[in-house]
Short mmCIF file of C-alpha atoms and ligand atoms in Angstrom, two decimals:
data_model
loop_
_atom_site.label_atom_id
_atom_site.label_comp_id
_atom_site.label_asym_id
_atom_site.label_seq_id
_atom_site.Cartn_x
_atom_site.Cartn_y
_atom_site.Cartn_z
CA MET D 1 -87.03 23.44 -12.45
CA LYS D 2 -84.82 25.99 -14.16
CA LEU D 3 -82.32 24.28 -16.43
CA CYS D 4 -79.55 25.69 -18.58
CA MET D 5 -78.23 23.62 -21.48
CA VAL D 6 -74.84 24.90 -22.60
CA GLY D 7 -74.22 23.90 -26.23
CA ALA D 8 -77.21 23.78 -28.58
CA GLY D 9 -75.93 21.07 -30.94
CA TYR D 10 -77.34 17.60 -31.63
CA VAL D 11 -77.23 16.62 -27.96
CA GLY D 12 -77.93 19.98 -26.31
CA LEU D 13 -80.84 20.96 -28.51
CA VAL D 14 -82.56 17.58 -28.30
CA SER D 15 -82.01 17.30 -24.54
CA GLY D 16 -82.96 20.92 -23.91
CA ALA D 17 -86.17 20.60 -25.91
CA GLY D 18 -86.85 17.23 -24.26
CA PHE D 19 -86.51 18.64 -20.73
CA ALA D 20 -88.70 21.61 -21.70
CA GLU D 21 -91.36 19.19 -22.96
CA MET D 22 -91.43 17.73 -19.41
CA GLY D 23 -92.44 21.10 -17.98
CA ASN D 24 -89.05 22.51 -17.01
CA GLN D 25 -87.97 26.05 -17.81
CA VAL D 26 -85.01 25.57 -20.16
CA ILE D 27 -82.58 28.05 -21.63
CA CYS D 28 -80.17 26.79 -24.29
CA ALA D 29 -76.95 28.82 -24.33
CA ASP D 30 -74.44 28.65 -27.15
CA VAL D 31 -71.41 30.71 -28.21
CA ASP D 32 -72.40 30.34 -31.85
CA ARG D 33 -74.43 33.52 -32.38
CA ALA D 34 -75.60 32.49 -35.85
CA LYS D 35 -77.00 29.27 -34.39
CA VAL D 36 -78.79 31.15 -31.62
CA ALA D 37 -80.24 33.59 -34.18
CA THR D 38 -81.43 30.68 -36.34
CA LEU D 39 -83.14 29.06 -33.35
CA ARG D 40 -84.72 32.33 -32.25
CA ALA D 41 -86.08 32.75 -35.77
CA GLY D 42 -87.84 29.39 -35.38
CA ARG D 43 -85.55 27.47 -37.75
CA MET D 44 -83.55 24.32 -36.99
CA PRO D 45 -79.76 24.45 -37.42
CA ILE D 46 -79.62 20.64 -37.80
CA VAL D 47 -81.64 17.90 -39.46
CA GLU D 48 -83.25 15.63 -36.87
CA PRO D 49 -86.70 14.10 -37.38
CA GLU D 50 -89.49 15.84 -35.43
CA LEU D 51 -87.11 18.17 -33.58
CA ASP D 52 -88.75 21.24 -35.10
CA GLN D 53 -92.18 20.36 -33.63
CA LEU D 54 -90.68 19.50 -30.22
CA VAL D 55 -88.83 22.83 -30.10
CA ALA D 56 -91.78 24.85 -31.42
CA ARG D 57 -94.18 23.47 -28.79
CA SER D 58 -92.03 24.55 -25.85
CA VAL D 59 -90.99 27.87 -27.41
CA GLU D 60 -94.66 28.71 -27.88
CA ALA D 61 -95.39 27.72 -24.27
CA ARG D 62 -92.47 29.95 -23.20
CA ARG D 63 -90.64 27.05 -21.55
CA LEU D 64 -87.72 27.06 -23.99
CA SER D 65 -85.52 29.94 -25.08
CA PHE D 66 -82.10 30.54 -26.61
CA THR D 67 -79.25 32.88 -25.73
CA ASP D 68 -75.58 33.56 -26.33
CA ASP D 69 -75.31 35.17 -22.88
CA LEU D 70 -73.89 32.22 -20.93
CA PRO D 71 -73.23 33.96 -17.58
CA SER D 72 -76.83 35.23 -17.26
CA ALA D 73 -78.30 31.89 -18.32
CA ILE D 74 -76.11 30.05 -15.79
CA ALA D 75 -76.86 32.50 -12.99
CA ALA D 76 -80.60 32.04 -13.46
CA SER D 77 -80.55 28.21 -13.39
CA ASP D 78 -80.72 25.48 -10.73
CA VAL D 79 -79.07 22.89 -12.96
CA VAL D 80 -76.52 23.56 -15.71
CA PHE D 81 -75.82 20.89 -18.32
CA ILE D 82 -72.67 20.96 -20.44
CA ALA D 83 -73.36 19.57 -23.92
CA VAL D 84 -70.56 21.23 -25.89
CA GLY D 85 -68.43 19.43 -28.45
CA THR D 86 -65.42 17.36 -27.38
CA PRO D 87 -63.60 16.69 -30.66
CA GLY D 88 -60.69 14.31 -30.91
CA HIS D 89 -57.07 15.12 -31.73
CA PRO D 90 -55.26 12.91 -34.27
CA ASP D 91 -53.45 11.04 -31.45
CA GLY D 92 -56.81 10.09 -29.92
CA SER D 93 -56.67 12.57 -27.06
CA VAL D 94 -59.84 14.57 -26.52
CA ASP D 95 -60.12 18.34 -26.76
CA THR D 96 -62.00 19.23 -23.59
CA SER D 97 -61.21 22.96 -23.86
CA ALA D 98 -64.87 23.91 -24.46
CA VAL D 99 -65.92 21.93 -21.34
CA GLU D 100 -63.20 23.67 -19.32
CA ALA D 101 -64.21 27.10 -20.65
CA VAL D 102 -67.82 26.51 -19.62
CA ALA D 103 -66.70 25.25 -16.19
CA HIS D 104 -64.77 28.52 -15.67
CA THR D 105 -67.84 30.53 -16.71
CA VAL D 106 -69.94 28.50 -14.27
CA ALA D 107 -67.41 29.16 -11.49
CA GLN D 108 -67.68 32.90 -12.12
CA SER D 109 -71.42 33.10 -12.76
CA VAL D 110 -73.32 30.99 -10.22
CA ARG D 111 -75.47 32.96 -7.80
CA LYS D 112 -76.66 29.99 -5.69
CA GLU D 113 -75.92 26.34 -4.97
CA THR D 114 -75.98 24.69 -8.41
CA VAL D 115 -75.74 21.23 -9.94
CA LEU D 116 -73.41 21.06 -12.96
CA VAL D 117 -74.03 18.06 -15.22
CA LEU D 118 -71.45 16.78 -17.72
CA LYS D 119 -73.49 15.47 -20.64
CA SER D 120 -70.72 15.80 -23.23
CA THR D 121 -68.66 12.67 -23.77
CA VAL D 122 -65.53 13.34 -21.72
CA PRO D 123 -62.48 11.25 -20.81
CA PRO D 124 -62.40 9.59 -17.38
CA GLY D 125 -61.07 12.10 -14.91
CA THR D 126 -62.89 15.10 -16.40
CA ASN D 127 -65.45 15.21 -13.58
CA GLN D 128 -62.59 15.54 -11.14
CA MET D 129 -60.90 18.22 -13.24
CA VAL D 130 -64.15 20.23 -13.54
CA SER D 131 -64.81 19.83 -9.81
CA GLY D 132 -61.44 21.48 -9.21
CA ILE D 133 -62.38 24.45 -11.42
CA VAL D 134 -65.80 25.08 -9.84
CA ALA D 135 -64.46 24.62 -6.31
CA LYS D 136 -63.42 28.29 -6.57
CA ALA D 137 -67.02 29.47 -7.13
CA ALA D 138 -68.76 31.65 -4.57
CA HIS D 139 -71.44 28.97 -4.12
CA ARG D 140 -71.32 25.19 -3.90
CA VAL D 141 -71.36 23.51 -7.32
CA HIS D 142 -72.08 19.77 -7.37
CA VAL D 143 -70.55 18.12 -10.46
CA VAL D 144 -72.38 15.13 -11.91
CA SER D 145 -71.49 12.88 -14.87
CA ASN D 146 -74.46 11.99 -17.04
CA PRO D 147 -73.25 10.79 -20.46
CA GLU D 148 -75.77 10.92 -23.28
CA PHE D 149 -76.56 7.82 -25.35
CA LEU D 150 -78.95 9.23 -27.97
CA LYS D 151 -78.28 8.47 -31.61
CA GLU D 152 -78.84 10.92 -34.41
CA GLY D 153 -81.82 10.12 -36.61
CA ASP D 154 -83.71 8.70 -33.58
CA ALA D 155 -82.51 11.24 -31.06
CA ILE D 156 -85.88 12.28 -29.64
CA ARG D 157 -87.10 8.74 -29.10
CA ASP D 158 -83.76 7.79 -27.54
CA PHE D 159 -83.84 10.79 -25.22
CA MET D 160 -87.48 10.40 -24.16
CA TRP D 161 -87.41 6.58 -23.81
CA PRO D 162 -83.80 5.73 -22.96
CA ASP D 163 -82.72 2.15 -22.26
CA ARG D 164 -80.97 3.54 -19.19
CA ILE D 165 -79.86 6.82 -17.66
CA VAL D 166 -76.33 6.68 -16.30
CA ILE D 167 -75.60 9.11 -13.48
CA GLY D 168 -72.23 9.38 -11.78
CA CYS D 169 -72.31 11.27 -8.45
CA ALA D 170 -69.65 11.68 -5.82
CA PRO D 171 -70.34 9.23 -2.97
CA GLY D 172 -72.53 10.89 -0.34
CA ASP D 173 -73.59 13.82 -2.52
CA GLU D 174 -77.28 13.56 -1.66
CA VAL D 175 -78.07 17.05 -3.00
CA ALA D 176 -76.87 16.13 -6.48
CA LYS D 177 -78.68 12.78 -6.29
CA ASP D 178 -81.97 14.39 -5.29
CA VAL D 179 -81.77 16.97 -8.05
CA MET D 180 -80.87 14.39 -10.73
CA ARG D 181 -83.66 12.08 -9.53
CA ARG D 182 -86.11 14.94 -9.96
CA VAL D 183 -84.76 15.97 -13.36
CA TYR D 184 -85.16 12.44 -14.75
CA GLN D 185 -88.26 11.33 -12.82
CA PRO D 186 -90.58 11.99 -15.81
CA LEU D 187 -88.59 9.41 -17.81
CA CYS D 188 -88.77 6.87 -14.97
CA HIS D 189 -92.53 6.79 -14.53
CA GLU D 190 -92.94 3.44 -16.26
CA ARG D 191 -89.81 1.93 -14.69
CA ASP D 192 -86.69 3.25 -13.00
CA ARG D 193 -84.12 3.70 -15.73
CA ILE D 194 -81.41 5.33 -13.62
CA ILE D 195 -78.18 3.48 -12.99
CA TRP D 196 -76.25 5.24 -10.24
CA MET D 197 -72.48 4.95 -10.13
CA ASP D 198 -69.37 6.92 -9.33
CA PRO D 199 -68.30 9.64 -11.81
CA VAL D 200 -65.27 7.90 -13.33
CA SER D 201 -67.29 4.72 -13.96
CA ALA D 202 -70.01 6.81 -15.63
CA GLU D 203 -67.41 8.49 -17.85
CA LEU D 204 -65.92 5.13 -18.82
CA THR D 205 -69.35 3.55 -19.42
CA LYS D 206 -69.94 5.90 -22.35
CA TYR D 207 -66.64 5.05 -24.06
CA ALA D 208 -66.87 1.33 -23.36
CA GLY D 209 -70.43 1.23 -24.75
CA ASN D 210 -69.50 2.99 -27.98
CA ALA D 211 -66.36 0.89 -28.38
CA LEU D 212 -68.35 -2.33 -28.02
CA LEU D 213 -70.91 -1.24 -30.63
CA ALA D 214 -68.12 -0.17 -32.98
CA MET D 215 -66.40 -3.51 -32.35
CA ARG D 216 -69.49 -5.42 -33.55
CA ILE D 217 -69.44 -3.44 -36.79
CA SER D 218 -65.73 -4.01 -37.36
CA PHE D 219 -66.15 -7.68 -36.49
CA MET D 220 -68.86 -8.11 -39.13
CA ASN D 221 -66.78 -6.22 -41.69
CA GLU D 222 -64.00 -8.68 -41.07
CA VAL D 223 -66.40 -11.62 -41.36
CA ALA D 224 -67.67 -10.08 -44.64
CA LEU D 225 -64.16 -10.06 -46.08
CA LEU D 226 -63.80 -13.72 -45.19
CA CYS D 227 -67.20 -14.43 -46.76
CA GLU D 228 -65.90 -12.98 -50.02
CA ARG D 229 -62.91 -15.35 -49.94
CA LEU D 230 -65.02 -18.38 -49.05
CA GLY D 231 -68.02 -17.71 -51.23
CA ALA D 232 -70.23 -17.36 -48.13
CA ASP D 233 -72.87 -14.66 -47.67
CA VAL D 234 -72.59 -12.29 -44.71
CA HIS D 235 -76.35 -11.69 -44.69
CA GLN D 236 -76.94 -15.34 -43.93
CA VAL D 237 -74.15 -15.42 -41.37
CA ARG D 238 -75.66 -12.34 -39.69
CA TRP D 239 -79.09 -13.94 -39.46
CA GLY D 240 -77.49 -17.09 -38.17
CA ILE D 241 -75.55 -15.47 -35.36
CA GLY D 242 -77.90 -12.57 -34.60
CA SER D 243 -80.73 -14.95 -33.74
CA ASP D 244 -78.76 -16.11 -30.71
CA HIS D 245 -80.23 -14.11 -27.82
CA ARG D 246 -76.85 -13.88 -26.15
CA ILE D 247 -75.61 -12.02 -29.25
CA GLY D 248 -78.68 -10.13 -30.51
CA ALA D 249 -79.33 -8.86 -34.02
CA LYS D 250 -78.31 -5.21 -33.77
CA PHE D 251 -75.06 -3.64 -34.97
CA LEU D 252 -74.12 -6.68 -37.02
CA TYR D 253 -74.26 -5.06 -40.45
CA ALA D 254 -71.26 -5.29 -42.73
CA GLY D 255 -70.80 -2.30 -45.00
CA ALA D 256 -68.90 0.93 -45.40
CA GLY D 257 -67.73 0.99 -41.77
CA TYR D 258 -68.76 3.24 -38.92
CA GLY D 259 -68.44 7.02 -38.95
CA GLY D 260 -70.00 10.05 -37.35
CA SER D 261 -69.00 12.39 -34.59
CA CYS D 262 -68.90 9.72 -31.87
CA PHE D 263 -67.73 6.18 -32.68
CA PRO D 264 -64.43 7.04 -34.41
CA LYS D 265 -63.34 9.64 -31.88
CA ASP D 266 -64.58 7.71 -28.86
CA VAL D 267 -62.82 4.50 -29.97
CA ARG D 268 -59.58 6.42 -30.47
CA ALA D 269 -60.06 8.20 -27.14
CA LEU D 270 -60.44 4.91 -25.30
CA ILE D 271 -57.25 3.58 -26.89
CA HIS D 272 -55.51 6.80 -25.78
CA VAL D 273 -56.84 6.55 -22.22
CA GLY D 274 -55.58 2.97 -22.08
CA ARG D 275 -52.10 4.01 -23.24
CA GLN D 276 -52.00 6.91 -20.78
CA ASN D 277 -52.56 4.30 -18.11
CA GLY D 278 -49.96 1.87 -19.43
CA LEU D 279 -52.47 -0.48 -21.08
CA GLU D 280 -52.72 -1.43 -24.74
CA LEU D 281 -56.41 -2.09 -25.43
CA GLU D 282 -55.90 -4.69 -28.16
CA LEU D 283 -59.53 -5.26 -29.13
CA VAL D 284 -60.32 -1.56 -29.28
CA SER D 285 -57.20 -0.86 -31.38
CA ALA D 286 -58.17 -3.63 -33.79
CA THR D 287 -61.68 -2.16 -34.06
CA ASP D 288 -60.19 1.13 -35.22
CA ARG D 289 -57.74 -0.53 -37.65
CA VAL D 290 -60.44 -2.68 -39.23
CA ASN D 291 -62.66 0.38 -39.67
CA ARG D 292 -59.87 2.30 -41.39
CA ARG D 293 -59.22 -0.70 -43.64
CA GLN D 294 -62.91 -0.82 -44.53
CA ARG D 295 -62.64 2.66 -46.06
CA LYS D 296 -60.00 1.24 -48.39
CA VAL D 297 -62.10 -1.85 -49.08
CA LEU D 298 -64.95 0.33 -50.36
CA LEU D 299 -62.59 2.40 -52.49
CA ASP D 300 -61.05 -0.78 -53.97
CA LYS D 301 -64.52 -2.01 -54.89
CA VAL D 302 -65.32 1.23 -56.72
CA ARG D 303 -61.96 1.19 -58.49
CA SER D 304 -62.37 -2.39 -59.61
CA SER D 305 -65.94 -1.70 -60.80
CA VAL D 306 -64.56 0.79 -63.34
CA GLY D 307 -61.71 -1.43 -64.52
CA GLY D 308 -58.93 -0.39 -62.11
CA ASP D 309 -58.32 3.25 -63.03
CA LEU D 310 -60.44 6.06 -61.62
CA ARG D 311 -58.89 8.84 -63.67
CA GLY D 312 -61.52 10.65 -65.74
CA LYS D 313 -64.34 8.49 -64.37
CA THR D 314 -67.60 9.86 -63.02
CA ILE D 315 -68.81 8.34 -59.79
CA GLY D 316 -72.29 8.86 -58.37
CA ILE D 317 -72.64 8.78 -54.59
CA TRP D 318 -75.88 8.11 -52.78
CA GLY D 319 -75.74 9.29 -49.19
CA MET D 320 -73.24 11.70 -47.66
CA ALA D 321 -74.31 11.76 -43.99
CA PHE D 322 -72.74 9.12 -41.73
CA LYS D 323 -76.17 7.54 -41.29
CA PRO D 324 -79.72 8.11 -42.54
CA ARG D 325 -82.04 10.77 -41.04
CA THR D 326 -79.28 13.21 -40.14
CA ASP D 327 -77.26 15.86 -41.95
CA ASP D 328 -74.14 15.07 -39.90
CA VAL D 329 -71.17 14.34 -42.19
CA ARG D 330 -68.48 14.29 -39.49
CA GLU D 331 -66.11 11.35 -40.26
CA ALA D 332 -68.76 9.97 -42.61
CA PRO D 333 -67.56 7.06 -44.82
CA ALA D 334 -68.91 8.94 -47.85
CA MET D 335 -66.70 11.95 -47.13
CA ALA D 336 -63.59 9.75 -46.93
CA LEU D 337 -64.61 7.99 -50.15
CA ILE D 338 -65.25 11.24 -52.04
CA GLU D 339 -61.86 12.59 -50.94
CA ALA D 340 -60.11 9.44 -52.17
CA LEU D 341 -62.02 9.36 -55.46
CA VAL D 342 -61.24 12.99 -56.24
CA GLY D 343 -57.63 12.34 -55.20
CA GLU D 344 -57.40 9.55 -57.80
CA GLY D 345 -58.74 11.78 -60.56
CA ALA D 346 -62.45 10.91 -60.61
CA SER D 347 -65.34 13.36 -60.66
CA VAL D 348 -68.10 12.90 -58.11
CA MET D 349 -71.79 13.71 -58.23
CA ALA D 350 -73.24 13.19 -54.78
CA HIS D 351 -76.77 13.15 -53.46
CA ASP D 352 -78.11 13.13 -49.92
CA PRO D 353 -81.68 13.90 -48.83
CA ALA D 354 -80.28 16.19 -46.12
CA GLY D 355 -77.09 17.15 -47.94
CA SER D 356 -75.77 20.59 -48.75
CA ASP D 357 -73.08 22.08 -51.04
CA HIS D 358 -71.32 23.14 -47.88
CA ALA D 359 -70.24 19.56 -47.08
CA LEU D 360 -68.60 19.20 -50.51
CA ALA D 361 -66.87 22.58 -50.66
CA LYS D 362 -63.49 21.24 -49.46
CA PHE D 363 -63.23 18.80 -52.39
CA GLY D 364 -63.16 21.52 -55.08
CA PRO D 365 -64.93 21.59 -58.44
CA ARG D 366 -64.70 17.83 -59.05
CA ALA D 367 -67.32 17.04 -56.37
CA LYS D 368 -70.80 18.41 -56.96
CA LEU D 369 -74.13 18.09 -55.24
CA ALA D 370 -76.94 16.54 -57.28
CA ARG D 371 -80.46 17.95 -56.94
CA ASP D 372 -81.98 14.50 -56.81
CA ALA D 373 -80.82 10.92 -56.59
CA TYR D 374 -81.10 10.19 -60.31
CA GLU D 375 -79.07 13.25 -61.26
CA ALA D 376 -76.21 11.74 -59.23
CA ALA D 377 -76.38 8.62 -61.42
CA GLU D 378 -76.57 10.41 -64.77
CA GLY D 379 -73.56 9.57 -66.93
CA ALA D 380 -71.90 7.76 -64.02
CA ASP D 381 -69.40 4.95 -64.53
CA CYS D 382 -70.36 3.63 -61.11
CA LEU D 383 -73.01 4.46 -58.53
CA VAL D 384 -72.07 3.87 -54.89
CA LEU D 385 -74.68 3.59 -52.17
CA VAL D 386 -72.89 4.73 -49.02
CA THR D 387 -75.72 5.74 -46.64
CA GLU D 388 -78.88 3.67 -46.57
CA TRP D 389 -81.55 6.41 -46.65
CA ARG D 390 -84.96 4.79 -47.21
CA GLU D 391 -85.41 6.46 -50.59
CA TYR D 392 -82.41 4.52 -51.94
CA HIS D 393 -83.74 1.10 -50.95
CA ASN D 394 -86.01 0.51 -53.91
CA PRO D 395 -85.05 2.76 -56.82
CA ASP D 396 -86.11 2.44 -60.45
CA PHE D 397 -83.27 0.21 -61.66
CA LYS D 398 -84.41 0.37 -65.31
CA ARG D 399 -84.12 4.12 -65.18
CA LEU D 400 -80.72 3.88 -63.51
CA LYS D 401 -79.48 1.57 -66.22
CA SER D 402 -80.68 3.90 -68.94
CA ILE D 403 -79.02 7.02 -67.50
CA MET D 404 -75.69 5.61 -66.30
CA ARG D 405 -72.70 5.42 -68.64
CA ARG D 406 -71.88 1.98 -67.27
CA PRO D 407 -74.33 0.02 -65.10
CA ALA D 408 -71.99 -0.61 -62.17
CA LEU D 409 -73.39 -0.52 -58.64
CA VAL D 410 -71.32 -0.67 -55.47
CA ASP D 411 -73.71 -1.32 -52.60
CA GLY D 412 -71.89 -0.17 -49.47
CA ARG D 413 -74.82 -1.24 -47.24
CA ASN D 414 -75.95 -4.45 -48.95
CA VAL D 415 -79.50 -3.15 -49.31
CA TRP D 416 -79.82 -4.46 -52.89
CA ALA D 417 -78.09 -7.76 -52.20
CA GLY D 418 -81.15 -9.92 -52.86
CA PHE D 419 -82.47 -8.08 -55.92
CA GLY D 420 -80.69 -10.21 -58.53
CA LEU D 421 -79.17 -7.12 -60.11
CA ARG D 422 -76.55 -9.10 -62.03
CA GLU D 423 -79.36 -10.94 -63.82
CA GLN D 424 -80.63 -7.50 -64.81
CA GLY D 425 -77.34 -6.63 -66.46
CA PHE D 426 -75.67 -4.65 -63.69
CA VAL D 427 -72.18 -5.07 -62.37
CA TYR D 428 -73.22 -5.51 -58.72
CA ILE D 429 -70.68 -5.41 -55.88
CA GLY D 430 -71.78 -5.61 -52.25
CA VAL D 431 -69.82 -6.18 -49.05
CA GLY D 432 -69.52 -9.87 -48.30
CA VAL D 433 -72.73 -10.82 -50.13
CA ARG D 434 -73.19 -12.99 -53.20
CA GLY D 435 -75.69 -10.65 -54.85
CA LYS D 436 -77.93 -13.42 -56.12
CA ARG D 437 -81.70 -13.03 -56.19
CA TRP D 438 -83.36 -14.12 -52.96
CA HIS D 439 -86.40 -16.31 -53.30
CA VAL D 440 -89.30 -16.25 -50.88
CA ASN D 441 -88.76 -18.74 -48.04
CA GLU D 442 -85.21 -19.38 -49.18
CA PHE D 443 -83.91 -19.03 -45.65
CA SER D 444 -86.90 -20.28 -43.69
P1 NAD H 501 -72.32 19.75 -31.75
O1 NAD H 501 -71.06 20.13 -32.39
O2 NAD H 501 -73.51 19.45 -32.59
O3 NAD H 501 -72.77 20.87 -30.70
C1 NAD H 501 -71.90 21.44 -29.78
C2 NAD H 501 -72.37 22.88 -29.54
O4 NAD H 501 -71.59 23.43 -28.50
C3 NAD H 501 -72.21 23.79 -30.75
O5 NAD H 501 -73.43 24.42 -31.04
C4 NAD H 501 -71.15 24.80 -30.30
O6 NAD H 501 -71.34 26.09 -30.85
C5 NAD H 501 -71.35 24.79 -28.80
N1 NAD H 501 -70.20 25.26 -28.04
C6 NAD H 501 -68.89 24.99 -28.25
N2 NAD H 501 -68.13 25.60 -27.33
C7 NAD H 501 -68.97 26.25 -26.50
C8 NAD H 501 -68.81 27.05 -25.34
N3 NAD H 501 -67.58 27.28 -24.83
N4 NAD H 501 -69.90 27.58 -24.75
C9 NAD H 501 -71.13 27.35 -25.25
N5 NAD H 501 -71.36 26.58 -26.36
C10 NAD H 501 -70.29 26.05 -26.96
O7 NAD H 501 -71.97 18.50 -30.81
P2 NAD H 501 -72.92 17.27 -30.43
O8 NAD H 501 -72.94 16.31 -31.55
O9 NAD H 501 -74.18 17.79 -29.86
O10 NAD H 501 -72.04 16.61 -29.28
C11 NAD H 501 -71.90 17.24 -28.01
C12 NAD H 501 -71.27 16.24 -27.06
O11 NAD H 501 -72.14 15.12 -26.89
C13 NAD H 501 -69.95 15.65 -27.53
O12 NAD H 501 -69.14 15.41 -26.42
C14 NAD H 501 -70.35 14.34 -28.17
O13 NAD H 501 -69.32 13.40 -28.16
C15 NAD H 501 -71.48 13.92 -27.27
N6 NAD H 501 -72.49 13.04 -27.86
C16 NAD H 501 -72.91 13.26 -29.13
C17 NAD H 501 -73.91 12.45 -29.67
C18 NAD H 501 -74.38 12.65 -31.08
O14 NAD H 501 -75.05 11.75 -31.61
N7 NAD H 501 -74.11 13.78 -31.72
C19 NAD H 501 -74.46 11.41 -28.90
C20 NAD H 501 -74.02 11.25 -27.60
C21 NAD H 501 -73.02 12.07 -27.07
#
């Protein structure tokens, strides 16, 4: 089939390359000319494991190409996906202007009956709004809601082997159903992963899913705070509750709080949608408040590790991206922490395996990018682990102690909680953990 993926970002590029891998003819269209030029030159504009090989295979086989000419790409395709950004406004409302702009281009450009798929995360009601725009097209355009659930860092695996594929079609739209069945059939060979529903339910499913995952993180951050008051250990509590099959072990990690381009904005969007409909979503609002508080909790820990005053202190940061295996720093806890540290008069030396100077530019000369992890710790009064990249899990602590001005470690992900670092002369501060050495079989 001929597919057009509008928006070649984290979602569009992975999905476009994924559909091309299945034998489809895919053209990724983006308004960002520099991004299109980068892709045409065979380079990746984002960091995502194995994406370069996936893209290269289909480019070489001439199944995948890139353009900034949206109308031509749309006109030549049977199915058009919209995977453009939908950023949030401060009040929680969602900026769907890019989705609307693409819908207008689709309305003007289609040359045959076309299926238009909303893959961007969009507020309930957007399918209806887009259907109104494309109703003016010269040919029938069937609008389908197909929210994407991939996560950065594992995006290809998530796209190729999804837990489920949610598709919202207007009741009775058999053309759209047939086309979507065919598009996703290669992913349903082992078992049918498609869950059919109406468009507004599909739109809400995406927000409700992200809000529930975010809620688990905020819940554990709250439990971690209570652990600190009680002298309990959140690691043990997590194992204890996560082993219950009704609960499950995932998304129960206390730490620096959630970030990224999805959870914060989607949680706020859901609260906004509730209010627009006269409903205060209490649990979702609390999830957001607890996450904001967690930013402050981390900052307080750093401040207390240096004796209460950050002025003139040097703080090393390990991990800038909102999670490992991506370069995405949107709403990353590390970015909020660096801003606060610089604001209180500290200097920051940050390291991230995928990091760039670009992400730090807005903080001015007091935030610099280290060339390697140990450079970030050199002369530091405190080293903060914010993003749990693998290379930070088992560092050379003797070396760290010898190069830091003061051996203070704030472990925002509790990855060193069982290493007995206090016995090794460090000031060790985790999130809801005791920080004592774990012994083999201690918890068996
Ligand atoms: P992104 O910012 O990485 O990419 C969006 C792309 O769209 C950019 O390349 C931009 O240049 C392009 N674009 C913007 N306006 C355009 C227009 N009018 N025409 C053509 N291209 C245009 O965003 P992303 O992270 O890929 O997210 C895209 C959508 O998917 C969002 O709604 C997001 O909430 C959702 N989503 C993201 C993830 C994720 O992990 N990043 C996961 C699931 C869903």
